[in-house]
């Protein structure tokens, strides 16, 4: 079995992206496969777990019964992480889902409406990412994020506590959100300029090094995860730059070398760093095993970087 065959032997949520990004499948075949995400497999399972009020697990960022115990990791079953998964799956946007979340979900921080965002830019970036994709009005969050960009070009959830240095994790969350909003709503010159400055923050650091010393900022960023949730790693960053559609920047070269080094003899990439916390259901066989999600993303990044035409 080839790697492509192995990838296609999977859930519709992944299979339609393999058809779109790694094969010569006609657009109508891709669209038909994508339509199955809402009615079969993982996408259908997530939709079936939705509460009557449109939320998941009764909460926005955390389940309603969560009591702040992070000893087993952050739970990933509430509304924001579930919408993030549905966006990762590429499910067709559903107006009912957006309306229910808009009307009923409130942030744990201070009861703000879901699509108005809260105070942490990492949360707000992901909210823009899913909100823009599903057709919600998230313009007010974008305006807030543009006003919170730090002098070095990125963002940090600790800025409200006095931090003046950006965070890789917060910055990638905001960049993904701004790119999605740009595609959905056309963006603005100010937002585009902010996104470019945020990209420069990552590129100046080769996606994983400290600007001051050149040292690897966090070894965990060289281990690939799926889902990423709010966490940062090199594959997530590379897939963001691929999604942006610009020609590869030469400063991505070292990160691309890291990516190539992770390919296994059978052509796959492993799941390496699953972030702890309750999930709705597993989608992979666990760390140390071949990962269809990481393999899909790695191959499409390399196709973009190497100029492969499919």
Coordinates of C-alpha atoms in Angstrom, one line a residue:
X1 CA 0.0 0.0 0.0
X2 CA 1.4 3.4 -0.9
X3 CA 1.3 6.3 1.5
X4 CA -1.4 7.9 -0.6
X5 CA -3.5 4.8 -0.4
X6 CA -3.0 4.7 3.3
X7 CA -4.1 8.3 3.7
X8 CA -7.2 7.7 1.6
X9 CA -8.1 4.7 3.7
X10 CA -9.4 7.0 6.4
X11 CA -12.2 9.3 7.6
X12 CA -14.0 11.7 5.1
X13 CA -12.6 14.6 7.2
X14 CA -9.1 13.7 6.2
X15 CA -9.8 11.9 2.9
X16 CA -11.3 15.0 1.1
X17 CA -8.1 17.0 2.0
X18 CA -5.9 14.2 0.6
X19 CA -7.9 14.3 -2.6
X20 CA -7.7 18.1 -2.8
X21 CA -4.0 18.5 -1.8
X22 CA -2.2 15.4 -2.8
X23 CA -4.0 13.9 -5.8
X24 CA -5.4 14.9 -9.2
X25 CA -9.0 14.3 -8.1
X26 CA -11.6 16.4 -9.9
X27 CA -13.1 19.2 -7.9
X28 CA -16.5 17.5 -8.0
X29 CA -15.0 14.4 -6.4
X30 CA -13.4 16.5 -3.7
X31 CA -16.6 18.4 -3.0
X32 CA -18.7 15.1 -2.8
X33 CA -16.2 13.7 -0.3
X34 CA -16.2 16.9 1.7
X35 CA -19.9 16.8 2.0
X36 CA -19.7 13.5 3.8
X37 CA -17.9 15.1 6.7
X38 CA -21.2 16.3 8.3
X39 CA -23.0 12.9 7.9
X40 CA -20.3 10.3 8.4
X41 CA -17.3 9.6 10.6
X42 CA -15.7 12.1 13.0
X43 CA -17.6 15.1 11.8
X44 CA -20.9 13.5 12.3
X45 CA -19.9 12.2 15.7
X46 CA -18.9 15.7 16.8
X47 CA -22.2 17.2 15.6
X48 CA -24.1 14.4 17.5
X49 CA -22.4 15.4 20.7
X50 CA -23.6 19.0 20.5
X51 CA -25.9 20.2 23.3
X52 CA -29.4 21.4 22.6
X53 CA -28.3 25.0 23.1
X54 CA -25.6 24.6 20.4
X55 CA -22.6 24.3 22.8
X56 CA -20.4 21.3 23.5
X57 CA -20.0 20.1 27.1
X58 CA -21.9 23.1 28.3
X59 CA -19.1 25.7 28.0
X60 CA -17.2 28.0 25.8
X61 CA -13.5 27.3 26.6
X62 CA -14.1 24.7 29.3
X63 CA -16.8 22.1 30.1
X64 CA -19.5 23.3 32.4
X65 CA -18.4 20.8 35.1
X66 CA -14.7 21.7 34.9
X67 CA -13.3 22.8 38.3
X68 CA -9.9 24.1 37.3
X69 CA -7.9 20.9 37.8
X70 CA -5.3 20.8 35.1
X71 CA -3.4 17.8 36.5
X72 CA -4.7 15.6 33.7
X73 CA -4.3 18.3 31.1
X74 CA -6.8 20.8 29.7
X75 CA -10.1 19.2 28.6
X76 CA -10.7 19.6 24.9
X77 CA -14.5 18.8 24.7
X78 CA -16.1 22.3 25.1
X79 CA -17.3 24.6 22.3
X80 CA -14.1 26.3 21.2
X81 CA -11.9 23.2 20.8
X82 CA -14.8 21.3 19.1
X83 CA -15.4 24.1 16.6
X84 CA -11.6 24.1 16.0
X85 CA -11.8 20.4 15.2
X86 CA -14.8 20.9 12.9
X87 CA -12.8 23.6 11.1
X88 CA -9.8 21.3 10.9
X89 CA -12.1 18.8 9.3
X90 CA -13.3 21.3 6.8
X91 CA -16.9 20.7 7.5
X92 CA -19.3 22.8 5.5
X93 CA -20.3 25.8 7.6
X94 CA -23.7 25.4 9.2
X95 CA -25.8 28.5 9.9
X96 CA -27.7 26.8 12.7
X97 CA -24.5 26.0 14.6
X98 CA -23.2 29.6 14.3
X99 CA -26.6 31.0 15.4
X100 CA -26.8 28.7 18.5
X101 CA -23.3 29.4 19.6
X102 CA -23.8 33.2 19.1
X103 CA -27.0 33.2 21.1
X104 CA -26.1 30.8 23.9
X105 CA -22.4 30.5 24.5
X106 CA -20.6 32.9 26.9
X107 CA -17.0 33.0 27.9
X108 CA -16.1 31.8 31.3
X109 CA -13.9 34.9 31.8
X110 CA -16.7 37.4 32.2
X111 CA -19.7 36.2 30.4
X112 CA -18.9 37.8 27.1
X113 CA -20.8 36.5 24.0
X114 CA -18.8 33.9 22.2
X115 CA -18.2 35.8 18.9
X116 CA -17.3 39.0 20.8
X117 CA -14.2 37.2 22.2
X118 CA -12.7 37.6 25.6
X119 CA -9.3 39.0 26.8
X120 CA -6.6 36.4 25.8
X121 CA -5.4 36.8 22.2
X122 CA -4.6 33.1 21.9
X123 CA -8.3 32.4 22.6
X124 CA -9.4 35.3 20.5
X125 CA -7.2 34.3 17.6
X126 CA -8.8 30.9 17.5
X127 CA -12.2 32.4 17.9
X128 CA -11.6 34.5 14.8
X129 CA -10.3 31.4 13.0
X130 CA -13.5 29.4 13.6
X131 CA -15.9 32.4 13.5
X132 CA -14.7 33.7 10.1
X133 CA -14.8 30.2 8.7
X134 CA -18.3 29.5 9.9
X135 CA -19.6 32.9 8.8
X136 CA -19.9 34.7 12.2
X137 CA -19.2 38.4 12.6
X138 CA -15.8 38.6 14.4
X139 CA -14.8 42.0 13.2
X140 CA -14.7 43.4 16.8
X141 CA -12.2 40.7 17.9
X142 CA -10.0 41.5 14.9
X143 CA -10.0 45.1 15.8
X144 CA -9.0 44.2 19.4
X145 CA -6.2 41.9 18.2
X146 CA -4.8 44.6 15.9
X147 CA -4.5 46.9 18.9
X148 CA -2.7 44.3 21.0
X149 CA 0.2 43.5 18.6
X150 CA 3.4 44.0 20.5
X151 CA 6.5 46.0 19.4
X152 CA 8.3 42.8 18.3
X153 CA 5.5 41.9 15.9
X154 CA 3.7 39.1 17.7
X155 CA 1.2 38.6 20.4
X156 CA 1.2 37.2 23.9
X157 CA -1.6 36.3 26.3
X158 CA 0.6 37.5 29.1
X159 CA 0.7 41.1 27.8
X160 CA -2.2 42.0 30.1
X161 CA 0.2 41.0 33.0
X162 CA 3.0 43.2 31.7
X163 CA 4.8 41.0 29.2
X164 CA 6.3 43.0 26.3
X165 CA 7.7 39.9 24.4
X166 CA 5.6 37.9 22.1
X167 CA 4.8 34.2 22.3
X168 CA 5.1 31.8 19.4
X169 CA 1.9 30.0 20.5
X170 CA -0.2 33.1 20.8
X171 CA 1.2 34.5 17.6
X172 CA 0.4 31.5 15.5
X173 CA -3.2 31.4 16.9
X174 CA -3.7 35.1 15.9
X175 CA -2.0 34.7 12.5
X176 CA -4.3 31.8 11.6
X177 CA -7.3 33.8 12.6
X178 CA -6.3 36.9 10.7
X179 CA -5.7 34.8 7.5
X180 CA -9.1 33.2 7.8
X181 CA -10.8 36.5 8.4
X182 CA -8.9 38.0 5.4
X183 CA -10.2 35.2 3.2
X184 CA -13.8 35.4 4.5
X185 CA -14.3 39.2 4.8
X186 CA -11.6 40.6 2.6
X187 CA -9.5 42.0 5.4
X188 CA -8.0 45.5 5.5
X189 CA -4.7 47.1 4.8
X190 CA -4.1 47.4 8.5
X191 CA -4.9 43.8 9.2
X192 CA -2.7 42.6 6.4
X193 CA 0.2 44.7 7.6
X194 CA -0.3 43.2 11.1
X195 CA -0.3 39.7 9.7
X196 CA 2.9 40.4 7.8
X197 CA 4.6 41.7 11.0
X198 CA 3.5 38.6 12.8
X199 CA 4.9 36.4 10.1
X200 CA 8.2 38.4 10.4
X201 CA 8.3 37.6 14.1
X202 CA 8.3 33.9 13.3
X203 CA 10.6 34.1 10.2
X204 CA 13.2 36.1 12.0
X205 CA 13.5 33.2 14.4
X206 CA 13.5 30.5 11.8
X207 CA 10.2 29.3 13.3
X208 CA 11.8 27.8 16.4
X209 CA 14.9 29.7 17.6
X210 CA 15.5 32.4 20.1
X211 CA 16.4 35.7 18.4
X212 CA 18.8 36.6 21.2
X213 CA 20.9 33.4 21.2
X214 CA 19.9 31.3 18.3
X215 CA 19.1 28.4 20.6
X216 CA 16.1 26.2 20.1
X217 CA 13.4 28.0 22.1
X218 CA 11.5 24.9 23.1
X219 CA 12.4 21.3 22.0
X220 CA 8.7 20.4 22.1
X221 CA 8.2 22.6 19.1
X222 CA 10.2 20.1 17.0
X223 CA 7.7 17.4 17.9
X224 CA 4.5 17.3 15.8
X225 CA 1.0 17.2 17.3
X226 CA -2.5 16.8 16.1
X227 CA -4.8 18.4 17.2
X228 CA -2.5 21.3 18.0
X229 CA -5.2 23.2 20.0
X230 CA -3.5 26.4 21.2
X231 CA 0.0 24.8 21.2
X232 CA 2.8 25.7 18.8
X233 CA 5.0 23.4 16.7
X234 CA 7.0 23.7 13.5
X235 CA 4.6 21.7 11.4
X236 CA 1.7 23.9 12.4
X237 CA 3.7 27.0 11.5
X238 CA 4.8 25.6 8.2
X239 CA 1.2 24.6 7.3
X240 CA 0.2 28.2 8.1
X241 CA 2.7 29.6 5.7
X242 CA 1.6 27.1 3.0
X243 CA -2.0 28.1 3.5
X244 CA -1.1 31.7 3.0
X245 CA -0.2 30.9 -0.5
X246 CA 3.0 33.1 -0.8
X247 CA 6.2 31.6 -2.2
X248 CA 8.3 30.0 0.5
X249 CA 10.5 32.4 2.3
X250 CA 14.2 31.3 2.4
X251 CA 14.1 31.6 6.2
X252 CA 11.9 28.5 6.3
X253 CA 14.8 26.3 5.1
X254 CA 15.9 25.0 8.5
X255 CA 12.3 24.3 9.6
X256 CA 11.9 22.4 6.3
X257 CA 15.0 20.4 7.0
X258 CA 13.5 19.4 10.4
X259 CA 10.3 18.4 8.7
X260 CA 12.2 16.2 6.2
X261 CA 14.2 14.6 8.9
X262 CA 11.0 13.4 10.6
X263 CA 9.8 11.3 7.6
X264 CA 9.9 7.6 8.3
X265 CA 11.4 4.9 6.0
X266 CA 7.8 4.0 5.0
X267 CA 7.1 7.6 3.9
X268 CA 4.9 8.6 6.9
X269 CA 5.3 11.0 9.8
X270 CA 4.6 10.0 13.4
X271 CA 2.3 11.5 16.0
X272 CA 4.9 12.7 18.6
X273 CA 3.4 15.0 21.2
X274 CA -0.3 14.5 22.0
X275 CA -1.3 17.3 24.3
X276 CA -2.9 15.9 27.5
X277 CA -6.6 16.3 28.3
X278 CA -9.9 14.7 27.7
X279 CA -11.0 14.5 24.0
X280 CA -14.3 13.4 22.5
X281 CA -12.7 10.4 20.8
X282 CA -9.2 9.4 19.5
X283 CA -8.4 9.8 15.8
X284 CA -4.9 8.3 15.8
X285 CA -3.1 5.3 17.3
X286 CA -1.1 7.4 19.7
X287 CA 2.4 8.9 20.0
X288 CA 5.1 7.0 18.3
X289 CA 2.7 5.6 15.6
X290 CA 2.2 6.8 12.1
X291 CA -0.1 9.8 11.9
X292 CA -2.3 10.4 8.9
X293 CA -2.9 14.0 10.0
X294 CA 0.7 14.8 10.3
X295 CA 1.6 12.9 7.1
X296 CA -1.1 14.8 5.1
X297 CA 0.1 18.2 6.5
X298 CA 3.8 17.4 6.0
X299 CA 3.4 16.2 2.4
X300 CA 1.3 19.2 1.4
X301 CA 3.9 21.6 3.0
X302 CA 6.7 19.9 1.1
X303 CA 4.7 20.0 -2.2
X304 CA 4.3 23.8 -1.7
X305 CA 7.9 24.3 -0.6
X306 CA 9.3 22.2 -3.5
X307 CA 7.0 23.6 -6.1
X308 CA 5.4 20.2 -6.8
X309 CA 2.5 20.5 -9.2
X310 CA -0.3 17.9 -8.8

